[in-house]
Short mmCIF file of C-alpha atoms in Angstrom, two decimals:
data_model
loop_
_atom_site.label_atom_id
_atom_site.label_comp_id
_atom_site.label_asym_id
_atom_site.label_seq_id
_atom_site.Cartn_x
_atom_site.Cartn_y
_atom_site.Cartn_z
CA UNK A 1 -59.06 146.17 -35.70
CA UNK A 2 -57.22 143.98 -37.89
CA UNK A 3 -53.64 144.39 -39.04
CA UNK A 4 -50.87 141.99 -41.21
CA UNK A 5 -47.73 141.54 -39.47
CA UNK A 6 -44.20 141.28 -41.08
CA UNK A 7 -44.91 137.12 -41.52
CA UNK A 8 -47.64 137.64 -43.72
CA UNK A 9 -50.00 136.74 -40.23
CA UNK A 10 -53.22 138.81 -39.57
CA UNK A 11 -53.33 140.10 -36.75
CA UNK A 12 -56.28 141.67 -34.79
CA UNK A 13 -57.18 143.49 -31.30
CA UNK A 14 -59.62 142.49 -28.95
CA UNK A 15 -60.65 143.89 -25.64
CA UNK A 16 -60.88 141.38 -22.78
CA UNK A 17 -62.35 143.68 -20.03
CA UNK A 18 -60.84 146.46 -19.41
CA UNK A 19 -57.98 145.21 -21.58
CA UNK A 20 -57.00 144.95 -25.27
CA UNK A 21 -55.02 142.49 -26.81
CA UNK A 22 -53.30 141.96 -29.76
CA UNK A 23 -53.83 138.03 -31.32
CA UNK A 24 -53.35 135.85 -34.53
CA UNK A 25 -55.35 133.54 -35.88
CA UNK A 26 -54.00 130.98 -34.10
CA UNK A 27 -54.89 132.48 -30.69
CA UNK A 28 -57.30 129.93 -29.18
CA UNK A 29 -59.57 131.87 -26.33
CA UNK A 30 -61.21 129.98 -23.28
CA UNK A 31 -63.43 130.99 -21.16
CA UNK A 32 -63.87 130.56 -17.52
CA UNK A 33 -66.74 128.39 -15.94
CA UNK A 34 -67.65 130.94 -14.00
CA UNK A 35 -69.56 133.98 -14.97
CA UNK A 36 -67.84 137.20 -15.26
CA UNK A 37 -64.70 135.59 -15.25
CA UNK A 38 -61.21 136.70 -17.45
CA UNK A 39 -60.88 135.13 -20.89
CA UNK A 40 -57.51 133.05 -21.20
CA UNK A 41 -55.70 133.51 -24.58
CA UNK A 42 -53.38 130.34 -25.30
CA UNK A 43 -51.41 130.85 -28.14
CA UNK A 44 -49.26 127.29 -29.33
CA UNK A 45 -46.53 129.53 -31.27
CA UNK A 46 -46.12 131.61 -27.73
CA UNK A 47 -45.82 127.94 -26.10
CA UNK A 48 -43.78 126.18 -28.16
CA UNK A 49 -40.98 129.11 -27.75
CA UNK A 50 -41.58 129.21 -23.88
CA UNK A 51 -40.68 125.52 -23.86
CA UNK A 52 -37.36 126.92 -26.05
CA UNK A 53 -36.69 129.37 -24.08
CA UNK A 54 -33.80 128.85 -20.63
CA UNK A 55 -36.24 128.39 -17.28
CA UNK A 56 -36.86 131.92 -15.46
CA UNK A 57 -38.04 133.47 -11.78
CA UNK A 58 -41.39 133.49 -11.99
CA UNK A 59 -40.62 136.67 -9.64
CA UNK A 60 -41.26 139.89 -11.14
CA UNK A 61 -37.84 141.61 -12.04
CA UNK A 62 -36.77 143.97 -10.17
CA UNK A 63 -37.16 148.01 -11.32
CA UNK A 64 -35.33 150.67 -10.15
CA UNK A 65 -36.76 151.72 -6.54
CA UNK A 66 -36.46 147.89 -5.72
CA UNK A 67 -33.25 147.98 -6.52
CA UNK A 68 -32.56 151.34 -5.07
CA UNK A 69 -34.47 149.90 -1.96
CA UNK A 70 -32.44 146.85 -1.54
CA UNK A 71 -29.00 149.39 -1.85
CA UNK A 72 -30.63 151.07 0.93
CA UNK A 73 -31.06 148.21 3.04
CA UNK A 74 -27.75 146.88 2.60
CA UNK A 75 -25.77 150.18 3.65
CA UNK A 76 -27.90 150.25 6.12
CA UNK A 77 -27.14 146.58 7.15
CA UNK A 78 -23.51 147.02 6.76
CA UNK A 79 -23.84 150.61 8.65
CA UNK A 80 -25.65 148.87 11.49
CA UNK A 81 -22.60 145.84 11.31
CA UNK A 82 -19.86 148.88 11.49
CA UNK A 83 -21.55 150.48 14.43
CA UNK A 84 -21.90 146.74 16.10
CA UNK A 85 -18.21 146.48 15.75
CA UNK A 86 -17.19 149.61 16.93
CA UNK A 87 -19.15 149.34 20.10
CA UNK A 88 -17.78 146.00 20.17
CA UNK A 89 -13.93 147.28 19.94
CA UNK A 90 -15.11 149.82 22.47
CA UNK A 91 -16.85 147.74 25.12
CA UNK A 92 -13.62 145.42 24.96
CA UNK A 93 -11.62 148.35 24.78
CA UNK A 94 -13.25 149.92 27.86
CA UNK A 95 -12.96 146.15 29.81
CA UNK A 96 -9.62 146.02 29.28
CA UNK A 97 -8.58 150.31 30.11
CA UNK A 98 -10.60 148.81 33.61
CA UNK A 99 -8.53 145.92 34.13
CA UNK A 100 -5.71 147.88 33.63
CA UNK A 101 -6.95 150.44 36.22
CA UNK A 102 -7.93 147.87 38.59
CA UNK A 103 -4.86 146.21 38.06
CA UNK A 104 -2.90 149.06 39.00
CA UNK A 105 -5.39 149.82 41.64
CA UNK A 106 -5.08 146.47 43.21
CA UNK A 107 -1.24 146.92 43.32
CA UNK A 108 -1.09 150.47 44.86
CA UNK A 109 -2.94 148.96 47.90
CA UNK A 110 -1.07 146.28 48.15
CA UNK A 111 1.96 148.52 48.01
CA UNK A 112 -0.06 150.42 50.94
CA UNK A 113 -0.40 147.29 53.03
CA UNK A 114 3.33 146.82 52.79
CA UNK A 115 4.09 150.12 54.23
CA UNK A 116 1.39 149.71 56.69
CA UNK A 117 2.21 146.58 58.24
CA UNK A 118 5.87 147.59 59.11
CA UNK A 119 3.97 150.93 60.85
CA UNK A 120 1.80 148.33 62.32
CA UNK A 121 4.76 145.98 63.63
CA UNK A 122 6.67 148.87 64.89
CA UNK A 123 3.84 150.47 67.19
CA UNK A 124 2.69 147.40 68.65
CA UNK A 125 6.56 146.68 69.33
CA UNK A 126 6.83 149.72 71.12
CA UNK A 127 3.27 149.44 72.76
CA UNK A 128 4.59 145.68 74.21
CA UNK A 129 7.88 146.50 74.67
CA UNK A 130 9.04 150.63 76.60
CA UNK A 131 5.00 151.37 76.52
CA UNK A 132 4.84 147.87 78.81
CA UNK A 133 7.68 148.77 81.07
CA UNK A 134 6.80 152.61 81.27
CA UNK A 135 3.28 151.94 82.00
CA UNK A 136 4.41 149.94 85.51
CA UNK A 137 6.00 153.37 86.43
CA UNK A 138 3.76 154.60 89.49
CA UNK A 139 2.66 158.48 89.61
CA UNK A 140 4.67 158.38 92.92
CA UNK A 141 7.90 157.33 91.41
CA UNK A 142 7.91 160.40 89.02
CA UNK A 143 8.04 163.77 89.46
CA UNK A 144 5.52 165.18 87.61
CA UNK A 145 1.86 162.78 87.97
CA UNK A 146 0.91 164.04 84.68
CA UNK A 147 3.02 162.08 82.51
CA UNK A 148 1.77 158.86 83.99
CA UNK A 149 -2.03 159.62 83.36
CA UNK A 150 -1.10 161.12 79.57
CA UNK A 151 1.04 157.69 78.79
CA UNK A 152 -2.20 155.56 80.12
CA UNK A 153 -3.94 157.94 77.28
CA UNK A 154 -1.70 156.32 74.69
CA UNK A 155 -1.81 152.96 75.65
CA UNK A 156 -5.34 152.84 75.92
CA UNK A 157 -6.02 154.37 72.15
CA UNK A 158 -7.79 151.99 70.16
CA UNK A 159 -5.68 150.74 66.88
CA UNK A 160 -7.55 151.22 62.98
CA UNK A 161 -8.73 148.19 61.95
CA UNK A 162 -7.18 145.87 59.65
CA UNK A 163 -7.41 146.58 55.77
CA UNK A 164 -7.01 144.08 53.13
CA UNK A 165 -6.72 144.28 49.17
CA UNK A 166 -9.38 141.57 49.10
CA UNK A 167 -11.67 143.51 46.71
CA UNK A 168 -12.65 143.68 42.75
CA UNK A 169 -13.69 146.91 41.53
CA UNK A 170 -11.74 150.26 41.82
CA UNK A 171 -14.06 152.14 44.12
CA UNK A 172 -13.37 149.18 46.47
CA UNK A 173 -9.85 150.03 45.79
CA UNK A 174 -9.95 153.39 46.22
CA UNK A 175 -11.56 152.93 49.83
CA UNK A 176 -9.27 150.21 50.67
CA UNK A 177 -6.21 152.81 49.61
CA UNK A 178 -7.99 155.66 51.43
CA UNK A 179 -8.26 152.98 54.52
CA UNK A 180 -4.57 152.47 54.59
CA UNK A 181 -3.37 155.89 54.01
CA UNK A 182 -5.53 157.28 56.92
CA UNK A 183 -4.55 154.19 59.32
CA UNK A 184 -0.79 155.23 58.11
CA UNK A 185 -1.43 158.28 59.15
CA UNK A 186 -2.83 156.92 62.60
CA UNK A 187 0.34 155.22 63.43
CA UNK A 188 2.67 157.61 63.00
CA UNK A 189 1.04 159.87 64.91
CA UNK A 190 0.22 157.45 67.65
CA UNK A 191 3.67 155.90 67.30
CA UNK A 192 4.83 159.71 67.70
CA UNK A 193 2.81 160.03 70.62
CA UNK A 194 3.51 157.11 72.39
CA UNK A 195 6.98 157.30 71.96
CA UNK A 196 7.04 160.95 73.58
CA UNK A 197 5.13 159.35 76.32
CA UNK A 198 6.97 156.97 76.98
CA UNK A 199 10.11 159.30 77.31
CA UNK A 200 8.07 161.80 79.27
CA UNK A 201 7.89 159.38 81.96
CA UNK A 202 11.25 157.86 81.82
CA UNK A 203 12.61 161.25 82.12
CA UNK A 204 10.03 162.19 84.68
CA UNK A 205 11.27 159.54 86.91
CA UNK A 206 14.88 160.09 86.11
CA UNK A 207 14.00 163.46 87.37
CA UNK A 208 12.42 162.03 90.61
CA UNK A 209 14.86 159.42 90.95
CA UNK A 210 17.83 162.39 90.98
CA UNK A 211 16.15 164.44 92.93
CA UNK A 212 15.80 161.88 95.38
CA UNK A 213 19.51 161.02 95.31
CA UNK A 214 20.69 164.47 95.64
CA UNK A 215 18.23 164.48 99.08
CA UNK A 216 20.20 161.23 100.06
CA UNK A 217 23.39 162.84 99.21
CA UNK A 218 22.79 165.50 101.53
CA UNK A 219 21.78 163.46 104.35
CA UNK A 220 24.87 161.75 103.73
CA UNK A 221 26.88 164.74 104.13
CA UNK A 222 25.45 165.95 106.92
CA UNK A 223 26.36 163.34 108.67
CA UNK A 224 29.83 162.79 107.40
CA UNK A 225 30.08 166.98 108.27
CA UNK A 226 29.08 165.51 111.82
CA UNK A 227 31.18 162.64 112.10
CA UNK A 228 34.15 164.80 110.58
CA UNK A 229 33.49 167.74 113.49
CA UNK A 230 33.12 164.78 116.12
CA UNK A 231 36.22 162.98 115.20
CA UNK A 232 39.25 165.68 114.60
CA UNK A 233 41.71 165.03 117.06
CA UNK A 234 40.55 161.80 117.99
CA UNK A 235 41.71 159.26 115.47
CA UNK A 236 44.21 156.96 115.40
CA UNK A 237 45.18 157.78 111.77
CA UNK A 238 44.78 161.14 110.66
CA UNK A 239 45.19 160.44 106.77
CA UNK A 240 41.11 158.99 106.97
CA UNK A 241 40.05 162.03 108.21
CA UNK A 242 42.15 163.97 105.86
CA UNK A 243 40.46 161.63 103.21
CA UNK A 244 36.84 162.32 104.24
CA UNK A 245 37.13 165.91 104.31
CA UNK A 246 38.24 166.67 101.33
CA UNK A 247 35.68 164.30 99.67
CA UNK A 248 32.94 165.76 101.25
CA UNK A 249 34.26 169.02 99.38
CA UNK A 250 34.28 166.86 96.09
CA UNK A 251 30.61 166.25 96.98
CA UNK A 252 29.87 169.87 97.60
CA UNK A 253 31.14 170.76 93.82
CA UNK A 254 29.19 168.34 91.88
CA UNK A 255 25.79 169.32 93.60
CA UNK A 256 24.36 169.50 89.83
CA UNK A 257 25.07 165.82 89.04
CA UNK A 258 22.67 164.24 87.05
CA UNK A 259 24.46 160.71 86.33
CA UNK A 260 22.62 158.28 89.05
CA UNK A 261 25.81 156.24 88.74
CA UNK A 262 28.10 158.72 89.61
CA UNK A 263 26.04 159.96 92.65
CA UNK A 264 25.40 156.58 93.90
CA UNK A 265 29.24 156.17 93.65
CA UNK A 266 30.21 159.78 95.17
CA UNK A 267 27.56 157.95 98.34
CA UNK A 268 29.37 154.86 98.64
CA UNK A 269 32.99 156.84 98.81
CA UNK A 270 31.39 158.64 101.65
CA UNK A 271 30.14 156.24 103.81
CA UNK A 272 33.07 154.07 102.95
CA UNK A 273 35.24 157.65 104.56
CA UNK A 274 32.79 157.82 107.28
CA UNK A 275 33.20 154.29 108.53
CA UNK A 276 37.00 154.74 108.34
CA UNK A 277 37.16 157.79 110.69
CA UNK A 278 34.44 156.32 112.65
CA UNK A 279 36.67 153.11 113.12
CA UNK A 280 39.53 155.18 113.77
CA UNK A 281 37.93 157.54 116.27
CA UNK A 282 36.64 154.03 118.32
CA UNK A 283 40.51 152.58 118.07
CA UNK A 284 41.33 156.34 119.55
CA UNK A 285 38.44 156.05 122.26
CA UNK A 286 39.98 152.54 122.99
CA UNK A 287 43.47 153.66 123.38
CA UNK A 288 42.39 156.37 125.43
CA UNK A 289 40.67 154.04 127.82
CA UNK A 290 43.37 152.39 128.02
CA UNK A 291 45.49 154.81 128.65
CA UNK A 292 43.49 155.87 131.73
CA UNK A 293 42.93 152.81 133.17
CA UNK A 294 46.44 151.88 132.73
CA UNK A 295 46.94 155.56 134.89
CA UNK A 296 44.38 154.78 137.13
CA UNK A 297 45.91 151.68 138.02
CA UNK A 298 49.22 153.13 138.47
CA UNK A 299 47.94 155.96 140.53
CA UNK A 300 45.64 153.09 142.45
CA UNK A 301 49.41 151.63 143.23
CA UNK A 302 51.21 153.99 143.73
CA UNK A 303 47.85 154.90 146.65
CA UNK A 304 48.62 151.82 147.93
CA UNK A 305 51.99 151.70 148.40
CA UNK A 306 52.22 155.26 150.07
CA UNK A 307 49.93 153.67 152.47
CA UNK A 308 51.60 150.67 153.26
CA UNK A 309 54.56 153.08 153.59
CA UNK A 310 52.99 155.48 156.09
CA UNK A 311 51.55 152.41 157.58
CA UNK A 312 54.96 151.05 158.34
CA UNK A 313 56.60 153.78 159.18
CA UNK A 314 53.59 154.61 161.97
CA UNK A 315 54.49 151.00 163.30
CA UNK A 316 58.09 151.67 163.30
CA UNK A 317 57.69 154.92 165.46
CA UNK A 318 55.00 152.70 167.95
CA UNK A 319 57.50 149.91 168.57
CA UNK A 320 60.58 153.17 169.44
CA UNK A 321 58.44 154.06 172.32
#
């Protein structure tokens, strides 16, 4: 088909294949060298204003569902980039909430250990120091054996071992915390214990140790009743005796004393009367001796001179006759 365009140019259409193309007369077809090849069309007007015309993509442009494609991509992109971040802010967010925790963690034990140590200190002060000196206590110097077998209980218990904030995560923390509560726990109980051992004993052998003085007491009595019975009437100086009677009395009335001191005083008072009357019953003995042999001797004399009298007188009467 031929046509004439608005120039005043014929035009006509050819088919090429399976296509059909408009041309112009100056249209100047080649064909290809090799069979059943396209037809090129090269028309000069078409070249000369390609050469005019500013240099293009030799890309194809773009339609729509490219376009909408590309939008697509690039939400997605910058969706992706948003969720990156987040979980970015997040993950630092979460490291740093953890720091936090295991900062506060790491304080809390140390704030444990603190506590702990003095509870340590303070048992092993009292395990070395009264728990020492109690345990040399012998079951026959108190009066009740059980105390000394319970208070060789205590001092043989075995002591938690030693905790330390030497750790880096919280469950390490935790365990560390639980550690030092529970060994807290452990020495005040055990300090508890060991301390009402300890004074079990003491008081146990207080209890012996009285008991044991009051028997002494009463020995000493008894004999100060006997040198008191023994001795009236036969002392030089009757104030002692006077003395040691009525503190034997004194003795008798305080029979429920509990202060060691005062008993061991209330004995030395007592032998301290004794040996007075006792001295002053021998000075009375003494005299007494004395007194008799002084008598004897003046009754030995006066013998003697009644003899030598009769004796003379007998001579006397001889030499008359």
């Amino acid at each position: 088909m031929i046509g004439i365009g608005a120039s005043g140019k014929q035009y006509r259409s050819e088919t090429w294949g399976d296509e059909e193309v408009t041309v112009d007369d100056k249209t100047i077809m080649y064909a290809g060298n090799e069979a059943g090849s396209q037809t090129e069309l090269i028309n000069p007007n078409e070249i000369a204003a390609m050469g005019r015309r500013p240099p293009t993509s030799h890309r194809r442009q773009p339609d729509d569902d490219d376009r909408g494609f590309y939008r697509r991509l690039a939400v997605t992109c910058v969706s992706i980039l948003a969720v990156l971040a987040v979980l970015i802010a997040v993950i630092f967010g979460i490291g740093r909430h953890r720091q936090s925790i295991i900062a506060a963690k790491r304080t809390e034990c140390e704030r444990s250990l603190v506590g702990l140590d003095d509870k340590v200190v303070a048992y092993q002060d009292l395990v070395g120091g009264d728990g020492e000196l109690a345990s040399k206590i012998a079951d026959v110097d108190v009066k009740d054996m059980t105390v000394v077998k319970q208070l060789d209980i205590e001092m043989a218990s075995e002591s938690p071992a030693t905790v330390n904030c030497d750790v880096s995560s919280v469950e390490e923390f935790e365990n560390r915390i639980a550690q030092a509560k529970a060994s807290s726990q452990w020495y005040d109980e055990h300090t508890a214990s060991l301390r009402s051992a300890i004074q079990a004993v003491n008081e146990s052998r207080h209890a012996k140790q009285a008991e044991d003085a009051h028997a002494s007491l009463e020995e000493v009595l008894r004999n100060a009743d006997n040198i008191l019975t023994s001795a009236q009437g036969h002392v030089t100086d009757e104030a002692v005796w006077d003395d040691l009677s009525k503190l034997i009395g004194e003795a008798r009335n305080r029979s429920g004393e509990t202060d060691m001191g005062r008993i061991g005083t209330l004995m030395d008072d007592l032998n301290a009367r004794m040996d007075a009357v006792e001295r002053s019953n021998r000075e009375q003995e003494e005299q007494a001796r004395a007194e008799a042999e002084r008598k004897a001797q003046e009754a030995e004399q006066k013998r003697k001179e009644a003899e030598a009298k009769a004796k003379a007188e007998e001579e006397k009467n001889k030499d008359k006759h």
